[in-house]
């Protein structure tokens, strides 16, 4: 109970301080709107924000699925051949350390200038790729060495070793990788929309840009709040999913 | 008498300097041998050589027990966390090509023998340390091995569970009659369980001596308080003390 109460009290105190400071100092609303003003902007535009949040979420989830398929397949291939791993790893790392914004123009060109939504999905998938790839690869290699010795002792075939030992051993690291990737996919979807723009369905990044261009700062905050809620909700969902699936995996 | 497995002038070199040998050891069918000695004297290496999980740098290892006829129990239970006790125990048979149904029936039987009839569907995470080791023992015995190798199998358990498990191993060995080699730090356990206690010394790992243990093959409950037990324990302790002194 205390653990829930403590952050609530802190947040309430911060918001109250913010509200009072805005009113006492008469801060202009375009510079820093008071929480009450942000709340009003939120109430006024929530149907729009909801639609945009859905657009961002569906983009992120689609990117996550694409990323998962590619990363898992690649990790599996790489785990079966150490030469391939040596070859692929530096490329994967390079891809990971290159800022997303920097490759956005290229991806936008390749996706076709008329299809920014494809570019956004592609870019979000790039960001989500690394944690899944890394988690899958770590998982496939995290076999209990003594259990592997038993498989040797019992004359297991390479196929049996893969299906009955390495794949099930990989499950926890794989789940962890997907959890991290889901959060990154949302960030990727937002950053990509900033750079590549929106197609038919406009995401939360677009709402922020739009409000910013009109100097409707309260609306910027409202969209930010929606984004934060989306991020926290997705994280909580993935964590719950991870816990449930792990419980199935180890039977408790 | 043909040995079920033997090490002849066996030496193992490790890059990090820890080495074994030369060591000679022959195992008669059905005998129970304990390897005792301080850490780093190559007990576990000797066990892995006997299992065929490791190759010697020099010397020969002969093994009459082929693949599938040798079982190993490690210090940790090494059960797959994603499998039930039954599926874990059935695994060696299934890997060898036995049908799932037969393998599971044999697994149930093996688990019953180690007193886990009520935990067939339990996952390793739901088993206590002693129960998990029992399941590991069942998995080792389900293939009816001719050679059973135990690498400090009870090291992580409390004294009461240790003793109960030692009796279980003896009872199962009396029934299935495999050759048993087990590694332990515990002199009392070695003398209680083994027909022959081999004392090893570190740097490089060698056999310092051995003691034959008299007494009934199936140990009576009060064996620990008998004179032969006390005499043997003392003999082994003396050997161990001499070996450690020489090494130091």
CSV table of C-alpha atoms in Angstrom, one decimal:
chain,number,residue,atom,x,y,z
A,1,UNK,CA,0.0,0.0,0.0
A,2,UNK,CA,2.8,2.4,0.9
A,3,UNK,CA,4.5,1.7,-2.3
A,4,UNK,CA,1.4,2.8,-4.3
A,5,UNK,CA,0.8,5.8,-2.0
A,6,UNK,CA,4.3,7.3,-2.1
A,7,UNK,CA,4.4,8.0,-5.9
A,8,UNK,CA,0.7,9.2,-5.8
A,9,UNK,CA,1.5,11.7,-3.1
A,10,UNK,CA,4.6,12.9,-4.9
A,11,UNK,CA,2.8,13.4,-8.2
A,12,UNK,CA,-0.1,15.2,-6.5
A,13,UNK,CA,2.3,17.5,-4.7
A,14,UNK,CA,4.2,18.2,-7.9
A,15,UNK,CA,1.0,19.0,-9.8
A,16,UNK,CA,-0.2,21.2,-7.0
A,17,UNK,CA,3.1,23.1,-6.9
A,18,UNK,CA,3.0,23.5,-10.6
A,19,UNK,CA,-0.6,24.8,-10.6
A,20,UNK,CA,0.1,27.3,-7.8
A,21,UNK,CA,3.3,28.5,-9.4
A,22,UNK,CA,1.6,29.1,-12.7
A,23,UNK,CA,-1.2,31.1,-11.1
A,24,UNK,CA,0.9,33.1,-8.6
A,25,UNK,CA,3.6,34.0,-11.2
A,26,UNK,CA,1.0,34.4,-14.0
A,27,UNK,CA,3.0,32.3,-16.4
A,28,UNK,CA,1.7,32.7,-20.0
A,29,UNK,CA,-0.2,29.6,-21.1
A,30,UNK,CA,1.8,29.2,-24.3
A,31,UNK,CA,5.0,29.0,-22.2
A,32,UNK,CA,3.8,26.7,-19.5
A,33,UNK,CA,0.1,25.9,-19.1
A,34,UNK,CA,-1.2,25.0,-15.6
A,35,UNK,CA,-2.2,21.4,-15.0
A,36,UNK,CA,-5.9,22.5,-15.0
A,37,UNK,CA,-5.4,24.0,-18.5
A,38,UNK,CA,-3.8,20.8,-19.7
A,39,UNK,CA,-6.7,18.8,-18.2
A,40,UNK,CA,-9.2,21.0,-20.1
A,41,UNK,CA,-7.2,20.5,-23.4
A,42,UNK,CA,-7.3,16.8,-22.7
A,43,UNK,CA,-11.0,16.8,-22.2
A,44,UNK,CA,-11.6,18.9,-25.3
A,45,UNK,CA,-9.5,16.6,-27.6
A,46,UNK,CA,-9.6,13.1,-26.1
A,47,UNK,CA,-11.5,11.4,-29.0
A,48,UNK,CA,-8.8,12.7,-31.3
A,49,UNK,CA,-6.1,11.7,-28.9
A,50,UNK,CA,-7.6,8.2,-28.5
A,51,UNK,CA,-7.6,7.7,-32.2
A,52,UNK,CA,-4.0,8.9,-32.5
A,53,UNK,CA,-3.0,6.7,-29.5
A,54,UNK,CA,-4.5,3.7,-31.3
A,55,UNK,CA,-2.6,4.6,-34.5
A,56,UNK,CA,0.7,4.8,-32.6
A,57,UNK,CA,0.0,1.6,-30.7
A,58,UNK,CA,-1.0,-0.4,-33.7
A,59,UNK,CA,2.0,0.8,-35.6
A,60,UNK,CA,4.2,-0.2,-32.7
A,61,UNK,CA,2.6,-3.6,-32.3
A,62,UNK,CA,2.9,-4.4,-36.0
A,63,UNK,CA,6.5,-3.3,-35.9
A,64,UNK,CA,7.0,-5.6,-32.9
A,65,UNK,CA,5.5,-8.6,-34.8
A,66,UNK,CA,7.6,-8.0,-37.9
A,67,UNK,CA,10.7,-7.5,-35.7
A,68,UNK,CA,10.0,-10.6,-33.7
A,69,UNK,CA,9.7,-12.8,-36.7
A,70,UNK,CA,12.9,-11.5,-38.3
A,71,UNK,CA,14.9,-11.4,-35.1
A,72,UNK,CA,13.9,-14.8,-33.9
A,73,UNK,CA,14.6,-16.4,-37.3
A,74,UNK,CA,18.0,-14.7,-37.5
A,75,UNK,CA,18.9,-15.5,-33.9
A,76,UNK,CA,18.1,-19.2,-34.5
A,77,UNK,CA,20.2,-19.3,-37.7
A,78,UNK,CA,23.0,-17.5,-36.0
A,79,UNK,CA,22.9,-19.8,-32.9
A,80,UNK,CA,23.4,-22.8,-35.1
A,81,UNK,CA,26.5,-21.5,-36.7
A,82,UNK,CA,29.2,-19.6,-34.8
A,83,UNK,CA,30.8,-18.3,-37.9
A,84,UNK,CA,27.5,-16.7,-38.9
A,85,UNK,CA,27.3,-15.2,-35.5
A,86,UNK,CA,30.7,-13.6,-35.8
A,87,UNK,CA,29.6,-12.3,-39.1
A,88,UNK,CA,26.2,-10.9,-38.0
A,89,UNK,CA,27.0,-9.5,-34.6
A,90,UNK,CA,28.9,-6.4,-35.6
A,91,UNK,CA,26.2,-5.5,-38.2
A,92,UNK,CA,23.5,-5.9,-35.5
A,93,UNK,CA,25.5,-3.8,-33.1
A,94,UNK,CA,26.1,-1.1,-35.7
A,95,UNK,CA,22.4,-1.1,-36.5
A,96,UNK,CA,21.6,-0.7,-32.8
A,97,UNK,CA,24.1,2.2,-32.1
A,98,UNK,CA,23.1,4.2,-35.2
A,99,UNK,CA,20.5,6.8,-34.1
A,100,UNK,CA,17.1,6.1,-35.5
A,101,UNK,CA,16.6,9.7,-36.7
A,102,UNK,CA,19.7,9.4,-38.8
A,103,UNK,CA,18.5,6.5,-40.9
A,104,UNK,CA,14.9,7.8,-41.1
A,105,UNK,CA,15.4,9.8,-44.3
A,106,UNK,CA,16.8,6.7,-46.1
A,107,UNK,CA,14.0,4.5,-44.9
A,108,UNK,CA,11.4,7.1,-45.9
A,109,UNK,CA,12.9,7.2,-49.4
A,110,UNK,CA,12.8,3.4,-49.7
A,111,UNK,CA,9.3,3.1,-48.3
A,112,UNK,CA,8.2,5.6,-51.0
A,113,UNK,CA,7.5,9.3,-50.3
A,114,UNK,CA,3.8,8.6,-50.5
A,115,UNK,CA,3.8,5.9,-47.8
A,116,UNK,CA,5.3,7.5,-44.7
A,117,UNK,CA,3.3,5.0,-42.6
A,118,UNK,CA,5.4,2.2,-44.0
A,119,UNK,CA,8.5,4.1,-43.1
A,120,UNK,CA,7.3,4.5,-39.6
A,121,UNK,CA,6.6,0.8,-39.2
A,122,UNK,CA,9.9,0.0,-40.6
A,123,UNK,CA,11.8,2.3,-38.3
A,124,UNK,CA,9.9,1.2,-35.2
A,125,UNK,CA,10.8,-2.4,-36.3
A,126,UNK,CA,14.5,-1.5,-36.5
A,127,UNK,CA,14.5,-0.2,-32.9
A,128,UNK,CA,12.6,-3.3,-31.7
A,129,UNK,CA,14.9,-5.7,-33.5
A,130,UNK,CA,18.0,-5.6,-31.3
A,131,UNK,CA,16.5,-6.5,-27.9
A,132,UNK,CA,14.6,-9.4,-29.4
A,133,UNK,CA,17.6,-10.6,-31.4
A,134,UNK,CA,19.9,-10.3,-28.4
A,135,UNK,CA,17.4,-11.9,-26.0
A,136,UNK,CA,16.8,-14.8,-28.4
A,137,UNK,CA,20.5,-15.4,-29.0
A,138,UNK,CA,21.3,-15.2,-25.3
A,139,UNK,CA,18.5,-17.5,-24.5
A,140,UNK,CA,19.5,-20.1,-27.1
A,141,UNK,CA,22.9,-20.2,-25.6
A,142,UNK,CA,21.9,-20.1,-21.9
A,143,UNK,CA,21.5,-23.9,-21.7
A,144,UNK,CA,22.5,-25.5,-18.3
A,145,UNK,CA,25.8,-27.0,-19.2
A,146,UNK,CA,25.2,-30.1,-17.0
A,147,UNK,CA,21.8,-30.6,-18.7
A,148,UNK,CA,23.6,-30.4,-22.1
A,149,UNK,CA,26.0,-33.0,-20.8
A,150,UNK,CA,23.1,-35.3,-20.0
A,151,UNK,CA,21.9,-34.8,-23.6
A,152,UNK,CA,25.4,-35.9,-24.8
A,153,UNK,CA,25.3,-38.9,-22.5
A,154,UNK,CA,21.9,-40.0,-23.8
A,155,UNK,CA,23.0,-39.6,-27.4
A,156,UNK,CA,20.6,-36.8,-28.3
A,157,UNK,CA,20.5,-35.8,-32.0
A,158,UNK,CA,21.2,-32.2,-33.0
A,159,UNK,CA,17.4,-31.8,-33.7
A,160,UNK,CA,16.5,-33.2,-30.3
A,161,UNK,CA,19.0,-30.9,-28.7
A,162,UNK,CA,17.5,-27.9,-30.5
A,163,UNK,CA,13.8,-28.7,-29.9
A,164,UNK,CA,14.0,-30.3,-26.5
A,165,UNK,CA,16.8,-28.3,-24.9
A,166,UNK,CA,17.8,-25.0,-26.5
A,167,UNK,CA,14.4,-23.7,-27.6
A,168,UNK,CA,12.7,-24.3,-24.2
A,169,UNK,CA,15.8,-22.9,-22.4
A,170,UNK,CA,15.5,-19.7,-24.5
A,171,UNK,CA,12.0,-18.9,-23.3
A,172,UNK,CA,12.8,-16.6,-20.3
A,173,UNK,CA,15.4,-14.5,-22.2
A,174,UNK,CA,13.0,-14.3,-25.2
A,175,UNK,CA,10.2,-13.0,-23.1
A,176,UNK,CA,12.4,-10.4,-21.5
A,177,UNK,CA,13.6,-9.3,-25.0
A,178,UNK,CA,10.0,-8.8,-26.2
A,179,UNK,CA,9.1,-6.8,-23.2
A,180,UNK,CA,12.0,-4.4,-23.7
A,181,UNK,CA,11.3,-4.3,-27.5
A,182,UNK,CA,7.6,-3.4,-27.0
A,183,UNK,CA,8.6,-0.2,-25.1
A,184,UNK,CA,11.2,0.6,-27.7
A,185,UNK,CA,8.7,0.0,-30.5
A,186,UNK,CA,6.5,2.8,-29.2
A,187,UNK,CA,9.4,5.2,-28.8
A,188,UNK,CA,10.5,4.2,-32.3
A,189,UNK,CA,7.0,4.8,-33.8
A,190,UNK,CA,6.9,8.3,-32.2
A,191,UNK,CA,10.4,9.3,-33.3
A,192,UNK,CA,9.8,7.9,-36.8
A,193,UNK,CA,6.6,9.9,-37.1
A,194,UNK,CA,8.4,13.0,-36.2
A,195,UNK,CA,10.9,12.5,-38.9
A,196,UNK,CA,9.0,10.7,-41.6
A,197,UNK,CA,5.5,12.2,-41.1
A,198,UNK,CA,2.2,10.5,-41.0
A,199,UNK,CA,0.1,8.7,-43.6
A,200,UNK,CA,-3.7,8.3,-43.4
A,201,UNK,CA,-3.7,7.6,-39.6
A,202,UNK,CA,-2.0,10.2,-37.6
A,203,UNK,CA,-0.3,9.1,-34.4
A,204,UNK,CA,0.4,10.9,-31.2
A,205,UNK,CA,3.7,12.4,-32.6
A,206,UNK,CA,1.6,14.2,-35.2
A,207,UNK,CA,-0.7,15.6,-32.5
A,208,UNK,CA,2.3,17.0,-30.7
A,209,UNK,CA,3.7,18.5,-33.8
A,210,UNK,CA,0.4,20.0,-34.8
A,211,UNK,CA,-0.2,21.6,-31.4
A,212,UNK,CA,3.4,22.8,-31.3
A,213,UNK,CA,3.1,24.5,-34.7
A,214,UNK,CA,0.0,26.4,-33.4
A,215,UNK,CA,1.6,27.2,-30.1
A,216,UNK,CA,-1.2,25.3,-28.3
A,217,UNK,CA,1.1,24.2,-25.5
A,218,UNK,CA,-1.6,22.7,-23.4
A,219,UNK,CA,-2.5,20.4,-26.2
A,220,UNK,CA,1.2,19.4,-26.5
A,221,UNK,CA,1.1,18.4,-22.9
A,222,UNK,CA,-2.2,16.6,-23.3
A,223,UNK,CA,-0.8,14.5,-26.2
A,224,UNK,CA,2.4,13.9,-24.1
A,225,UNK,CA,0.2,12.6,-21.3
A,226,UNK,CA,-1.6,10.3,-23.6
A,227,UNK,CA,1.7,9.0,-24.9
A,228,UNK,CA,2.9,8.4,-21.3
A,229,UNK,CA,-0.3,6.6,-20.4
A,230,UNK,CA,0.1,4.4,-23.5
A,231,UNK,CA,3.7,3.6,-22.7
A,232,UNK,CA,3.0,2.7,-19.1
A,233,UNK,CA,-0.1,0.6,-20.1
A,234,UNK,CA,1.9,-1.3,-22.7
A,235,UNK,CA,4.8,-1.9,-20.3
A,236,UNK,CA,2.4,-3.1,-17.6
A,237,UNK,CA,0.7,-5.4,-20.1
A,238,UNK,CA,4.0,-6.9,-21.4
A,239,UNK,CA,5.1,-7.4,-17.8
A,240,UNK,CA,1.9,-9.2,-16.9
A,241,UNK,CA,2.3,-11.3,-20.1
A,242,UNK,CA,5.9,-12.1,-19.3
A,243,UNK,CA,5.0,-13.2,-15.7
A,244,UNK,CA,2.1,-15.3,-16.9
A,245,UNK,CA,4.0,-17.0,-19.6
A,246,UNK,CA,7.0,-17.6,-17.3
A,247,UNK,CA,4.6,-19.1,-14.8
A,248,UNK,CA,3.4,-21.5,-17.5
A,249,UNK,CA,7.0,-22.3,-18.5
A,250,UNK,CA,8.1,-23.2,-15.0
A,251,UNK,CA,4.8,-24.4,-13.8
A,252,UNK,CA,4.2,-21.9,-11.0
B,1,UNK,CA,36.8,-60.4,-13.8
B,2,UNK,CA,36.3,-57.8,-16.5
B,3,UNK,CA,36.0,-54.2,-15.3
B,4,UNK,CA,32.9,-52.3,-16.3
B,5,UNK,CA,35.0,-49.3,-16.7
B,6,UNK,CA,38.6,-48.5,-16.1
B,7,UNK,CA,41.2,-45.7,-16.2
B,8,UNK,CA,44.8,-46.8,-17.1
B,9,UNK,CA,47.6,-44.3,-16.6
B,10,UNK,CA,45.1,-41.6,-17.3
B,11,UNK,CA,46.3,-38.0,-17.3
B,12,UNK,CA,44.4,-34.8,-18.1
B,13,UNK,CA,46.0,-31.4,-18.7
B,14,UNK,CA,44.1,-28.2,-18.3
B,15,UNK,CA,45.1,-24.9,-19.6
B,16,UNK,CA,44.5,-23.3,-16.2
B,17,UNK,CA,47.0,-25.7,-14.7
B,18,UNK,CA,44.6,-27.9,-12.7
B,19,UNK,CA,45.5,-31.4,-13.8
B,20,UNK,CA,44.8,-35.1,-13.2
B,21,UNK,CA,47.0,-38.1,-13.1
B,22,UNK,CA,48.4,-40.4,-13.8
B,23,UNK,CA,45.5,-42.3,-12.3
B,24,UNK,CA,44.6,-46.0,-12.4
B,25,UNK,CA,41.2,-47.2,-11.4
B,26,UNK,CA,39.2,-50.3,-12.4
B,27,UNK,CA,35.5,-50.8,-11.5
B,28,UNK,CA,34.2,-54.3,-10.9
B,29,UNK,CA,30.6,-55.0,-11.9
B,30,UNK,CA,28.2,-54.1,-9.1
B,31,UNK,CA,30.6,-52.5,-6.8
B,32,UNK,CA,30.0,-49.2,-5.1
B,33,UNK,CA,33.1,-47.0,-5.0
B,34,UNK,CA,33.4,-43.6,-3.3
B,35,UNK,CA,35.9,-41.0,-4.4
B,36,UNK,CA,36.9,-38.7,-1.6
B,37,UNK,CA,39.4,-35.9,-1.3
B,38,UNK,CA,39.8,-32.2,-1.1
B,39,UNK,CA,38.5,-29.8,-3.7
B,40,UNK,CA,40.5,-29.6,-6.9
B,41,UNK,CA,41.9,-33.2,-6.7
B,42,UNK,CA,40.2,-34.2,-9.9
B,43,UNK,CA,37.4,-36.3,-8.5
B,44,UNK,CA,34.8,-34.8,-10.8
B,45,UNK,CA,37.2,-35.0,-13.8
B,46,UNK,CA,37.7,-38.7,-13.1
B,47,UNK,CA,33.9,-39.1,-13.0
B,48,UNK,CA,33.5,-37.3,-16.3
B,49,UNK,CA,36.2,-39.5,-17.9
B,50,UNK,CA,34.3,-42.6,-16.7
B,51,UNK,CA,31.1,-41.2,-18.2
B,52,UNK,CA,32.9,-40.6,-21.5
B,53,UNK,CA,32.0,-36.9,-21.2
B,54,UNK,CA,35.6,-35.9,-21.3
B,55,UNK,CA,38.7,-37.4,-23.1
B,56,UNK,CA,42.0,-37.9,-21.3
B,57,UNK,CA,45.1,-36.1,-22.6
B,58,UNK,CA,47.1,-39.3,-22.1
B,59,UNK,CA,46.3,-42.9,-21.1
B,60,UNK,CA,43.3,-45.0,-21.9
B,61,UNK,CA,39.7,-45.1,-20.6
B,62,UNK,CA,37.8,-48.3,-21.3
B,63,UNK,CA,34.1,-48.5,-20.9
B,64,UNK,CA,32.1,-51.7,-21.1
B,65,UNK,CA,29.0,-49.8,-20.4
B,66,UNK,CA,28.0,-48.1,-23.7
B,67,UNK,CA,26.0,-45.0,-24.3
B,68,UNK,CA,22.6,-45.2,-22.7
B,69,UNK,CA,24.1,-47.6,-20.1
B,70,UNK,CA,25.8,-44.9,-18.2
B,71,UNK,CA,23.9,-42.4,-16.0
B,72,UNK,CA,25.2,-39.3,-14.2
B,73,UNK,CA,23.7,-37.3,-11.3
B,74,UNK,CA,25.3,-33.9,-10.8
B,75,UNK,CA,25.5,-31.8,-7.7
B,76,UNK,CA,22.5,-29.7,-8.8
B,77,UNK,CA,19.4,-31.6,-9.8
B,78,UNK,CA,19.7,-30.4,-13.4
B,79,UNK,CA,16.0,-31.0,-14.1
B,80,UNK,CA,14.6,-29.1,-17.0
B,81,UNK,CA,12.4,-26.4,-15.3
B,82,UNK,CA,9.8,-26.5,-18.2
B,83,UNK,CA,9.1,-30.2,-17.8
B,84,UNK,CA,7.1,-32.1,-15.1
B,85,UNK,CA,8.9,-34.6,-12.9
B,86,UNK,CA,7.4,-37.4,-15.1
B,87,UNK,CA,8.6,-35.7,-18.4
B,88,UNK,CA,12.0,-35.1,-16.9
B,89,UNK,CA,12.5,-38.7,-16.0
B,90,UNK,CA,11.0,-39.9,-19.3
B,91,UNK,CA,13.4,-37.7,-21.2
B,92,UNK,CA,16.4,-40.1,-21.4
B,93,UNK,CA,14.2,-42.9,-22.8
B,94,UNK,CA,12.4,-40.6,-25.2
B,95,UNK,CA,15.8,-39.3,-26.5
B,96,UNK,CA,16.8,-42.9,-27.1
B,97,UNK,CA,13.7,-43.5,-29.2
B,98,UNK,CA,11.3,-45.2,-26.8
B,99,UNK,CA,7.7,-44.3,-27.4
B,100,UNK,CA,6.3,-41.5,-25.3
B,101,UNK,CA,3.8,-43.8,-23.7
B,102,UNK,CA,6.3,-46.5,-22.6
B,103,UNK,CA,8.8,-43.8,-21.5
B,104,UNK,CA,6.2,-42.2,-19.3
B,105,UNK,CA,5.1,-45.5,-17.8
B,106,UNK,CA,8.7,-46.3,-17.0
B,107,UNK,CA,9.2,-42.8,-15.6
B,108,UNK,CA,6.1,-43.2,-13.3
B,109,UNK,CA,7.6,-46.4,-12.0
B,110,UNK,CA,11.0,-44.9,-11.4
B,111,UNK,CA,9.5,-42.0,-9.6
B,112,UNK,CA,7.4,-44.3,-7.4
B,113,UNK,CA,10.6,-46.2,-6.5
B,114,UNK,CA,12.2,-43.0,-5.2
B,115,UNK,CA,9.0,-42.1,-3.2
B,116,UNK,CA,7.7,-39.4,-5.6
B,117,UNK,CA,4.5,-41.1,-6.6
B,118,UNK,CA,2.6,-38.0,-5.5
B,119,UNK,CA,4.7,-35.6,-7.4
B,120,UNK,CA,4.5,-37.0,-10.9
B,121,UNK,CA,3.1,-33.8,-12.4
B,122,UNK,CA,5.0,-31.4,-10.3
B,123,UNK,CA,7.6,-29.0,-11.9
B,124,UNK,CA,11.1,-28.8,-10.5
B,125,UNK,CA,10.3,-25.4,-9.0
B,126,UNK,CA,7.6,-27.0,-6.9
B,127,UNK,CA,9.9,-29.7,-5.5
B,128,UNK,CA,12.0,-29.4,-2.4
B,129,UNK,CA,15.8,-29.8,-2.8
B,130,UNK,CA,15.6,-33.4,-1.6
B,131,UNK,CA,12.6,-34.3,-3.8
B,132,UNK,CA,14.4,-32.7,-6.8
B,133,UNK,CA,17.5,-34.9,-6.2
B,134,UNK,CA,15.2,-37.9,-5.9
B,135,UNK,CA,13.7,-37.0,-9.3
B,136,UNK,CA,17.2,-36.7,-10.7
B,137,UNK,CA,18.1,-40.1,-9.3
B,138,UNK,CA,14.9,-41.5,-10.9
B,139,UNK,CA,16.0,-40.0,-14.2
B,140,UNK,CA,19.4,-41.7,-13.8
B,141,UNK,CA,17.9,-45.0,-13.0
B,142,UNK,CA,15.1,-45.1,-15.5
B,143,UNK,CA,17.5,-46.3,-18.3
B,144,UNK,CA,18.6,-49.2,-16.0
B,145,UNK,CA,22.3,-48.2,-16.3
B,146,UNK,CA,25.2,-50.5,-15.7
B,147,UNK,CA,27.2,-47.6,-14.5
B,148,UNK,CA,25.8,-45.0,-12.2
B,149,UNK,CA,28.0,-41.9,-11.6
B,150,UNK,CA,27.1,-39.5,-8.8
B,151,UNK,CA,29.0,-36.2,-8.6
B,152,UNK,CA,28.5,-34.9,-5.1
B,153,UNK,CA,24.8,-35.5,-5.4
B,154,UNK,CA,23.8,-34.7,-1.9
B,155,UNK,CA,26.2,-31.7,-1.3
B,156,UNK,CA,23.4,-29.1,-1.3
B,157,UNK,CA,21.1,-31.0,1.1
B,158,UNK,CA,20.7,-31.0,4.8
B,159,UNK,CA,22.0,-33.9,6.9
B,160,UNK,CA,18.7,-35.7,7.4
B,161,UNK,CA,17.8,-35.6,3.7
B,162,UNK,CA,21.3,-36.7,2.9
B,163,UNK,CA,21.1,-39.8,5.0
B,164,UNK,CA,17.6,-40.7,3.7
B,165,UNK,CA,18.9,-40.3,0.1
B,166,UNK,CA,22.0,-42.4,0.8
B,167,UNK,CA,19.7,-45.2,2.0
B,168,UNK,CA,17.6,-44.8,-1.1
B,169,UNK,CA,20.6,-45.0,-3.4
B,170,UNK,CA,21.7,-48.2,-1.6
B,171,UNK,CA,18.3,-49.8,-1.8
B,172,UNK,CA,18.0,-49.0,-5.5
B,173,UNK,CA,21.6,-50.2,-6.2
B,174,UNK,CA,20.8,-53.5,-4.4
B,175,UNK,CA,17.8,-53.9,-6.7
B,176,UNK,CA,19.2,-52.8,-10.0
B,177,UNK,CA,22.8,-53.8,-9.3
B,178,UNK,CA,24.7,-51.1,-11.3
B,179,UNK,CA,28.3,-50.2,-10.6
B,180,UNK,CA,28.2,-47.0,-8.6
B,181,UNK,CA,30.8,-44.4,-8.4
B,182,UNK,CA,30.1,-41.4,-6.3
B,183,UNK,CA,32.1,-38.3,-5.4
B,184,UNK,CA,31.9,-36.8,-1.9
B,185,UNK,CA,33.7,-34.6,0.6
B,186,UNK,CA,32.1,-36.5,3.4
B,187,UNK,CA,34.1,-39.4,4.9
B,188,UNK,CA,31.2,-40.8,6.9
B,189,UNK,CA,28.9,-40.9,3.8
B,190,UNK,CA,31.7,-42.5,1.8
B,191,UNK,CA,32.2,-45.3,4.4
B,192,UNK,CA,28.5,-45.8,4.9
B,193,UNK,CA,27.7,-46.2,1.2
B,194,UNK,CA,30.8,-47.7,-0.5
B,195,UNK,CA,32.4,-51.1,-0.7
B,196,UNK,CA,35.6,-49.3,-1.5
B,197,UNK,CA,36.7,-45.8,-0.7
B,198,UNK,CA,39.3,-44.2,-3.0
B,199,UNK,CA,41.2,-41.3,-1.5
B,200,UNK,CA,42.5,-38.7,-3.9
B,201,UNK,CA,44.9,-35.9,-3.4
B,202,UNK,CA,45.3,-32.6,-5.3
B,203,UNK,CA,48.0,-31.0,-7.4
B,204,UNK,CA,48.0,-32.9,-9.7
B,205,UNK,CA,45.1,-35.2,-8.8
B,206,UNK,CA,46.2,-38.7,-7.9
B,207,UNK,CA,44.9,-41.6,-6.0
B,208,UNK,CA,46.6,-41.6,-2.6
B,209,UNK,CA,45.3,-44.9,-1.4
B,210,UNK,CA,42.1,-46.8,-0.9
B,211,UNK,CA,40.3,-48.7,1.8
B,212,UNK,CA,37.9,-51.7,1.4
B,213,UNK,CA,34.9,-51.4,3.7
B,214,UNK,CA,33.8,-54.5,5.5
B,215,UNK,CA,30.2,-54.9,6.4
B,216,UNK,CA,26.9,-56.2,5.0
B,217,UNK,CA,26.2,-55.1,1.4
B,218,UNK,CA,22.8,-53.8,2.4
B,219,UNK,CA,23.7,-51.6,5.4
B,220,UNK,CA,21.7,-52.1,8.5
B,221,UNK,CA,20.2,-49.0,10.1
B,222,UNK,CA,22.7,-49.0,12.9
B,223,UNK,CA,25.8,-49.5,10.7
B,224,UNK,CA,27.1,-46.1,11.6
B,225,UNK,CA,27.5,-47.1,15.2
B,226,UNK,CA,29.3,-50.5,14.5
B,227,UNK,CA,33.0,-51.2,15.0
B,228,UNK,CA,33.7,-52.0,11.3
B,229,UNK,CA,32.2,-48.6,10.4
B,230,UNK,CA,34.3,-46.7,13.0
B,231,UNK,CA,37.5,-48.6,12.0
B,232,UNK,CA,37.0,-47.8,8.3
B,233,UNK,CA,36.1,-44.2,8.9
B,234,UNK,CA,39.3,-43.8,10.9
B,235,UNK,CA,41.4,-45.5,8.2
B,236,UNK,CA,40.0,-43.3,5.5
B,237,UNK,CA,40.4,-40.2,7.6
B,238,UNK,CA,44.1,-41.1,8.2
B,239,UNK,CA,44.6,-41.6,4.5
B,240,UNK,CA,43.0,-38.3,3.8
B,241,UNK,CA,45.1,-36.5,6.4
B,242,UNK,CA,48.3,-38.0,5.0
B,243,UNK,CA,47.2,-37.1,1.4
B,244,UNK,CA,46.4,-33.5,2.4
B,245,UNK,CA,49.7,-33.2,4.3
B,246,UNK,CA,51.7,-34.4,1.4
B,247,UNK,CA,50.0,-32.0,-0.9
B,248,UNK,CA,50.5,-29.1,1.4
